[in-house]
């Protein structure tokens, strides 16, 4: 469960600055559940107010039931319109309380996320954890889709293909192979991971992925695979790794380890969920600080599922 001091630490204003004084004034010593609700409202995930869908009058918020209710009198009778606070939001299908959802989210956004740990600590069922991991993965996926291209003039981007395979009992035969193309700017944290599963490693496919994610005008470093031979014609300065290690791809080699040591490849994970786990990895890598990571996730979830208009 999340404590009040943790919420105050991570609570932010619309401009992105810490708002500790505002948070302390707004909380005023509420219960833990009220603090979690206010925290989600501040990030735009839950509405702070609502108007009646029948008469348009402002609704009264009932804290105990988490509902908005209209008390306006019409021809001597109360309108009595009511709707739940979570209707139409990212939490519309969530049967857990707000603080419990935030506890799950903090686990999901950690580098060592493990569904078994969630089942043990929060007493959630396996199906519930899987479903919420998919929904949260879709938020990360939407974030990845809206990111600008990397690279460009005066930049160096390292490129390589990685096979993320799943073996039976972690040592038997390969039961599934998932090929991805990884690119990372050498002097920044910008990166991309593109799905290559089911597509041959041809020049058309690889160059299509590179032109989709990398701006022309910079240096692109790859291995000697012949499919990369056409990159020069797309506006890139193409360098190939040499045996003397003058041209190298150490940044990509580090990403190999991160992808294979729990971020994406883990026993029990369905192959069709692999792209969502890759998007989760990119999202976590983009925000090193845990409080900033939580803040950005909630903001992106609120953009995907904005609360119903007042």
Coordinates of C-alpha atoms in Angstrom, one line a residue, residues 84 148 151 181 206 217 234 277 290 302 305:
X84 CA -19.5 6.1 -10.8
X148 CA 9.7 11.1 -32.5
X151 CA 19.2 10.0 -34.9
X181 CA 15.7 -4.8 -34.4
X206 CA 15.6 -3.8 -42.4
X217 CA 22.0 12.6 -42.0
X234 CA 18.8 6.3 -47.8
X277 CA 6.7 -6.3 -22.8
X290 CA 10.7 5.9 -10.4
X302 CA -5.2 9.8 -18.8
X305 CA -8.8 7.2 -21.5

